[in-house]
């Protein structure tokens, strides 16, 4: 029988294997290309190789589990267990040696998230959560912030790759939140880590349009286990599909959602 402790230990081993490849890529150089002919969405050889290493580690331990990875897609195995993997979240940062990127691994059982791990190899920070056991940074438990006021709150966002309607909605949101007197808004460049910063009380809210399941699955689970709320723009639980993502500490989540009312309307109209 598969236990969540076994899952945690295999996920940590997989993240370490990915880390080796990523550090080697930074030392020796790694080939960078554009994804599917898009203008700004990068992929490196280290992305592809580290996902392969993660998939190999998972398959050795759990040959019957399925895996959905950003680079390799869905392995298509019929299983109660699904691993959702982003080998490098923050490839733009990685390709420029900016030390804010991560490996993100979530595990779903019968459609529900039960485990999440997000590791920043250059900061030696591994966030993880096991269902019912809270969230951790390395070996220390973390809790989201107790802030109840916008004026004492730091927000994090991200910009969707396309330069159309969605970036306009994000820029409008910056104006809205600054108008409410928040401390500031950061754009760090790895949604998975951003959600872990919400988990660890380093920020009070996170909002981004157009994240894929592998970007948010682990981070959203970790933030939730640390006491935060993470939903789509209508306040519904996130599903394993491209999504509008709105996370915040419990006291502020209703207000953040209300301020993102235009996102809710755009989400209703979107085909995602
Ligand atoms: C990206 C990062 C970034 C977010 C983008 C994502 P990638 O993931 O999470 O912070 O703004 O929307 O696509 O492409 O580096 O794996
Ligand atoms: Ca990503
Ligand atoms: Ca990625």
CSV table of C-alpha atoms and ligand atoms in Angstrom, one decimal:
chain,number,residue,atom,x,y,z
A,1,UNK,CA,0.0,0.0,0.0
A,2,UNK,CA,1.2,3.5,-0.8
A,3,UNK,CA,1.6,5.8,2.2
A,4,UNK,CA,2.0,9.6,2.1
A,5,UNK,CA,5.3,9.2,3.9
A,6,UNK,CA,6.6,7.1,1.1
A,7,UNK,CA,5.3,9.6,-1.4
A,8,UNK,CA,7.1,12.4,0.5
A,9,UNK,CA,10.4,10.6,0.5
A,10,UNK,CA,10.2,9.7,-3.2
A,11,UNK,CA,9.3,13.3,-4.1
A,12,UNK,CA,12.3,14.6,-2.1
A,13,UNK,CA,14.6,12.2,-3.9
A,14,UNK,CA,13.1,13.2,-7.3
A,15,UNK,CA,13.6,16.9,-6.5
A,16,UNK,CA,17.2,16.3,-5.6
A,17,UNK,CA,17.8,14.5,-8.9
A,18,UNK,CA,16.3,17.5,-10.7
A,19,UNK,CA,18.4,19.9,-8.7
A,20,UNK,CA,21.7,18.1,-9.8
A,21,UNK,CA,20.7,18.6,-13.4
A,22,UNK,CA,19.7,22.2,-12.9
A,23,UNK,CA,22.9,23.1,-11.1
A,24,UNK,CA,24.9,21.4,-13.8
A,25,UNK,CA,23.0,23.5,-16.4
A,26,UNK,CA,23.9,26.7,-14.6
A,27,UNK,CA,27.6,25.6,-14.3
A,28,UNK,CA,28.1,24.3,-17.8
A,29,UNK,CA,25.3,26.2,-19.7
A,30,UNK,CA,22.1,24.7,-21.1
A,31,UNK,CA,20.5,25.1,-24.4
A,32,UNK,CA,17.5,27.5,-24.4
A,33,UNK,CA,14.7,27.5,-27.0
A,34,UNK,CA,11.3,29.0,-27.5
A,35,UNK,CA,8.3,26.8,-26.7
A,36,UNK,CA,6.1,25.9,-29.6
A,37,UNK,CA,7.1,29.0,-31.6
A,38,UNK,CA,5.8,31.4,-28.8
A,39,UNK,CA,7.7,34.7,-28.3
A,40,UNK,CA,8.4,34.6,-24.6
A,41,UNK,CA,7.8,31.1,-23.3
A,42,UNK,CA,11.2,29.5,-22.9
A,43,UNK,CA,12.3,25.9,-22.4
A,44,UNK,CA,15.8,24.7,-21.7
A,45,UNK,CA,17.4,21.2,-22.0
A,46,UNK,CA,17.6,21.3,-18.1
A,47,UNK,CA,13.7,21.6,-18.0
A,48,UNK,CA,13.3,18.5,-20.2
A,49,UNK,CA,16.1,16.5,-18.5
A,50,UNK,CA,15.0,17.3,-15.0
A,51,UNK,CA,11.4,16.2,-15.7
A,52,UNK,CA,12.8,12.9,-17.1
A,53,UNK,CA,14.8,12.4,-13.9
A,54,UNK,CA,11.7,13.1,-11.8
A,55,UNK,CA,9.6,10.7,-13.9
A,56,UNK,CA,12.2,8.0,-13.6
A,57,UNK,CA,12.4,8.3,-9.8
A,58,UNK,CA,8.7,8.1,-9.5
A,59,UNK,CA,8.4,5.2,-11.9
A,60,UNK,CA,11.0,3.2,-10.0
A,61,UNK,CA,9.2,3.6,-6.7
A,62,UNK,CA,5.6,3.5,-8.0
A,63,UNK,CA,5.4,1.9,-11.5
A,64,UNK,CA,1.6,2.0,-11.5
A,65,UNK,CA,1.2,5.8,-10.7
A,66,UNK,CA,0.4,8.2,-13.5
A,67,UNK,CA,2.3,11.5,-14.1
A,68,UNK,CA,1.4,14.7,-15.8
A,69,UNK,CA,4.4,16.9,-16.5
A,70,UNK,CA,4.8,20.3,-18.2
A,71,UNK,CA,7.4,19.0,-20.7
A,72,UNK,CA,6.4,15.3,-21.1
A,73,UNK,CA,2.6,15.6,-20.9
A,74,UNK,CA,0.3,13.0,-19.5
A,75,UNK,CA,1.7,9.5,-19.3
A,76,UNK,CA,-1.9,8.3,-19.7
A,77,UNK,CA,-1.6,5.4,-17.1
A,78,UNK,CA,-4.9,4.6,-15.5
A,79,UNK,CA,-4.3,5.0,-11.7
A,80,UNK,CA,-5.8,6.5,-8.5
A,81,UNK,CA,-2.5,8.3,-8.1
A,82,UNK,CA,-1.4,11.3,-10.2
A,83,UNK,CA,1.9,13.2,-9.9
A,84,UNK,CA,1.7,16.8,-11.3
A,85,UNK,CA,5.2,18.0,-12.1
A,86,UNK,CA,6.7,21.3,-13.2
A,87,UNK,CA,10.5,20.5,-13.4
A,88,UNK,CA,11.5,24.2,-13.5
A,89,UNK,CA,8.9,26.7,-12.5
A,90,UNK,CA,10.6,30.0,-13.4
A,91,UNK,CA,12.5,29.1,-16.5
A,92,UNK,CA,13.0,32.7,-17.5
A,93,UNK,CA,14.8,33.3,-14.2
A,94,UNK,CA,16.7,30.1,-14.6
A,95,UNK,CA,17.9,30.9,-18.1
A,96,UNK,CA,19.3,34.2,-16.7
A,97,UNK,CA,20.8,32.8,-13.5
A,98,UNK,CA,18.3,34.7,-11.3
A,99,UNK,CA,18.1,32.5,-8.2
A,100,UNK,CA,14.3,32.3,-8.0
A,101,UNK,CA,13.0,29.2,-9.6
A,102,UNK,CA,11.7,25.9,-8.3
A,103,UNK,CA,10.9,22.3,-8.9
A,104,UNK,CA,7.2,21.7,-8.2
A,105,UNK,CA,5.7,18.3,-7.5
A,106,UNK,CA,2.1,17.6,-6.4
A,107,UNK,CA,0.4,14.3,-5.8
A,108,UNK,CA,-3.3,13.7,-6.2
A,109,UNK,CA,-5.2,10.6,-4.9
A,110,UNK,CA,-8.6,9.9,-6.5
A,111,UNK,CA,-8.7,13.5,-7.8
A,112,UNK,CA,-7.8,15.2,-4.5
A,113,UNK,CA,-4.4,16.8,-3.7
A,114,UNK,CA,-2.7,15.0,-0.8
A,115,UNK,CA,0.9,16.1,-1.1
A,116,UNK,CA,2.9,19.1,-2.4
A,117,UNK,CA,6.6,19.9,-2.6
A,118,UNK,CA,8.3,23.0,-4.0
A,119,UNK,CA,12.0,23.3,-3.9
A,120,UNK,CA,14.2,26.3,-4.6
A,121,UNK,CA,17.6,24.7,-5.2
A,122,UNK,CA,19.7,27.8,-4.9
A,123,UNK,CA,18.1,29.0,-1.7
A,124,UNK,CA,18.2,25.5,-0.1
A,125,UNK,CA,14.5,25.9,0.7
A,126,UNK,CA,12.1,23.0,0.3
A,127,UNK,CA,8.5,23.7,1.1
A,128,UNK,CA,6.2,20.7,1.5
A,129,UNK,CA,2.9,19.6,2.9
A,130,UNK,CA,1.3,16.3,3.6
A,131,UNK,CA,-2.5,16.1,3.9
A,132,UNK,CA,-3.6,16.7,7.5
A,133,UNK,CA,0.0,17.4,8.7
A,134,UNK,CA,0.4,21.0,7.9
A,135,UNK,CA,3.1,22.7,5.8
A,136,UNK,CA,6.8,22.9,6.3
A,137,UNK,CA,9.8,24.8,5.1
A,138,UNK,CA,12.7,22.3,5.3
A,139,UNK,CA,12.0,20.8,8.8
A,140,UNK,CA,10.2,23.8,10.3
A,141,UNK,CA,6.4,24.1,10.3
A,142,UNK,CA,5.0,27.2,8.5
A,143,UNK,CA,1.7,29.1,8.9
A,144,UNK,CA,0.3,31.9,6.7
A,145,UNK,CA,0.3,35.4,8.1
A,146,UNK,CA,-2.3,36.6,10.5
A,147,UNK,CA,-2.6,40.0,8.8
A,148,UNK,CA,-6.2,41.4,8.6
A,149,UNK,CA,-5.4,44.7,6.9
A,150,UNK,CA,-4.4,45.6,3.3
A,151,UNK,CA,-2.1,48.3,4.7
A,152,UNK,CA,0.0,45.6,6.4
A,153,UNK,CA,0.0,43.2,3.4
A,154,UNK,CA,2.4,42.4,0.7
A,155,UNK,CA,1.0,41.0,-2.6
A,156,UNK,CA,2.6,38.8,-5.3
A,157,UNK,CA,1.5,38.5,-8.9
A,158,UNK,CA,2.6,37.2,-12.2
A,159,UNK,CA,2.1,38.2,-15.8
A,160,UNK,CA,0.5,35.8,-18.3
A,161,UNK,CA,2.7,35.3,-21.4
A,162,UNK,CA,0.1,36.7,-23.8
A,163,UNK,CA,0.0,40.4,-24.2
A,164,UNK,CA,-3.7,40.8,-24.7
A,165,UNK,CA,-6.7,41.2,-22.4
A,166,UNK,CA,-5.2,39.2,-19.6
A,167,UNK,CA,-2.2,41.5,-19.1
A,168,UNK,CA,-4.6,44.5,-19.1
A,169,UNK,CA,-6.7,42.8,-16.4
A,170,UNK,CA,-3.5,42.2,-14.3
A,171,UNK,CA,-2.3,45.8,-14.8
A,172,UNK,CA,-5.8,47.1,-13.7
A,173,UNK,CA,-5.5,44.9,-10.6
A,174,UNK,CA,-2.2,46.5,-9.7
A,175,UNK,CA,-3.9,49.9,-9.8
A,176,UNK,CA,-6.8,48.6,-7.7
A,177,UNK,CA,-4.7,47.1,-5.0
A,178,UNK,CA,-2.3,50.0,-4.8
A,179,UNK,CA,-5.4,52.3,-4.5
A,180,UNK,CA,-6.3,50.3,-1.3
A,181,UNK,CA,-3.0,51.2,0.4
A,182,UNK,CA,-1.3,47.8,0.3
A,183,UNK,CA,2.5,47.6,1.2
A,184,UNK,CA,3.5,46.6,-2.3
A,185,UNK,CA,3.3,44.1,-5.1
A,186,UNK,CA,6.2,41.7,-6.1
A,187,UNK,CA,6.6,39.9,-9.3
A,188,UNK,CA,9.3,37.2,-8.6
A,189,UNK,CA,8.8,34.8,-11.5
A,190,UNK,CA,7.8,31.4,-10.1
A,191,UNK,CA,4.1,30.9,-9.2
A,192,UNK,CA,4.9,27.7,-7.3
A,193,UNK,CA,7.3,29.5,-5.0
A,194,UNK,CA,5.1,32.6,-4.8
A,195,UNK,CA,2.3,30.4,-3.3
A,196,UNK,CA,4.8,29.0,-0.8
A,197,UNK,CA,5.7,32.5,0.2
A,198,UNK,CA,2.0,33.0,1.0
A,199,UNK,CA,2.2,29.7,3.0
A,200,UNK,CA,5.2,30.9,5.0
A,201,UNK,CA,3.8,34.3,5.8
A,202,UNK,CA,6.2,36.2,3.6
A,203,UNK,CA,3.3,37.6,1.6
A,204,UNK,CA,-0.5,37.9,2.3
A,205,UNK,CA,-1.9,37.5,-1.3
A,206,UNK,CA,-1.1,36.1,-4.7
A,207,UNK,CA,-3.0,36.5,-7.9
A,208,UNK,CA,-2.3,35.4,-11.5
A,209,UNK,CA,-4.3,34.7,-14.6
A,210,UNK,CA,-3.6,31.7,-16.8
A,211,UNK,CA,-1.6,29.4,-14.6
A,212,UNK,CA,-1.5,25.7,-15.6
A,213,UNK,CA,-2.1,22.9,-13.2
A,214,UNK,CA,1.6,22.2,-12.9
A,215,UNK,CA,2.3,25.8,-11.9
A,216,UNK,CA,-0.1,25.9,-9.0
A,217,UNK,CA,-0.9,22.3,-7.9
A,218,UNK,CA,1.8,21.9,-5.3
A,219,UNK,CA,2.0,25.6,-4.2
A,220,UNK,CA,-1.7,25.9,-3.8
A,221,UNK,CA,-1.9,22.7,-1.7
A,222,UNK,CA,1.0,23.9,0.5
A,223,UNK,CA,-0.6,27.3,1.0
A,224,UNK,CA,-3.9,25.7,1.9
A,225,UNK,CA,-2.3,23.4,4.4
A,226,UNK,CA,-0.6,26.5,6.0
A,227,UNK,CA,-4.0,28.1,6.5
A,228,UNK,CA,-4.4,30.3,3.4
A,229,UNK,CA,-7.3,30.1,0.9
A,230,UNK,CA,-6.5,29.5,-2.8
A,231,UNK,CA,-9.3,29.5,-5.3
A,232,UNK,CA,-10.2,30.5,-8.8
A,233,UNK,CA,-11.6,34.1,-9.5
A,234,UNK,CA,-15.1,32.9,-8.5
A,235,UNK,CA,-13.9,31.6,-5.2
A,236,UNK,CA,-14.3,27.9,-6.3
A,237,UNK,CA,-11.7,25.2,-5.5
A,238,UNK,CA,-9.0,25.0,-8.2
A,239,UNK,CA,-9.3,22.2,-10.7
A,240,UNK,CA,-6.5,20.5,-12.7
A,241,UNK,CA,-6.8,22.9,-15.6
A,242,UNK,CA,-5.6,26.3,-16.8
A,243,UNK,CA,-7.0,28.7,-14.2
A,244,UNK,CA,-7.3,32.1,-12.7
A,245,UNK,CA,-5.6,31.8,-9.3
A,246,UNK,CA,-6.4,33.9,-6.3
A,247,UNK,CA,-4.7,33.1,-2.9
A,248,UNK,CA,-4.8,35.1,0.3
A,249,UNK,CA,-4.8,34.8,4.0
A,250,UNK,CA,-8.3,33.9,5.3
A,251,UNK,CA,-9.2,37.4,6.6
A,252,UNK,CA,-8.3,39.1,3.2
A,253,UNK,CA,-9.4,36.5,0.7
A,254,UNK,CA,-13.1,37.7,0.4
A,255,UNK,CA,-11.9,41.3,-0.2
A,256,UNK,CA,-9.2,40.3,-2.7
A,257,UNK,CA,-11.8,38.3,-4.6
A,258,UNK,CA,-14.3,41.2,-4.6
A,259,UNK,CA,-11.6,43.5,-5.9
A,260,UNK,CA,-10.9,41.1,-8.7
A,261,UNK,CA,-14.5,41.1,-9.9
A,262,UNK,CA,-13.4,41.9,-13.5
A,263,UNK,CA,-11.4,38.7,-13.4
A,264,UNK,CA,-14.5,36.7,-12.4
A,265,UNK,CA,-16.3,38.0,-15.4
A,266,UNK,CA,-13.4,37.3,-17.7
A,267,UNK,CA,-13.1,33.8,-16.3
A,268,UNK,CA,-16.8,33.2,-17.0
A,269,UNK,CA,-16.2,34.2,-20.6
A,270,UNK,CA,-12.9,32.3,-21.0
A,271,UNK,CA,-12.8,28.9,-22.7
A,272,UNK,CA,-10.4,27.5,-20.0
B,1,LIG,C1,5.9,30.4,-15.2
B,1,LIG,C2,6.1,30.9,-13.8
B,1,LIG,C3,5.8,32.4,-13.8
B,1,LIG,C4,4.4,32.6,-14.2
B,1,LIG,C5,4.1,32.0,-15.5
B,1,LIG,C6,4.4,30.5,-15.5
B,1,LIG,P1,7.4,28.4,-16.3
B,1,LIG,O1,6.2,29.0,-15.3
B,1,LIG,O2,5.3,30.3,-12.9
B,1,LIG,O3,5.9,32.9,-12.5
B,1,LIG,O4,4.2,34.0,-14.2
B,1,LIG,O5,2.7,32.2,-15.8
B,1,LIG,O6,4.2,30.0,-16.8
B,1,LIG,O7,7.0,28.7,-17.7
B,1,LIG,O8,8.6,29.1,-15.9
B,1,LIG,O9,7.4,27.0,-15.9
B,2,LIG,CA1,5.6,26.8,-14.5
B,3,LIG,CA1,8.2,25.0,-16.2
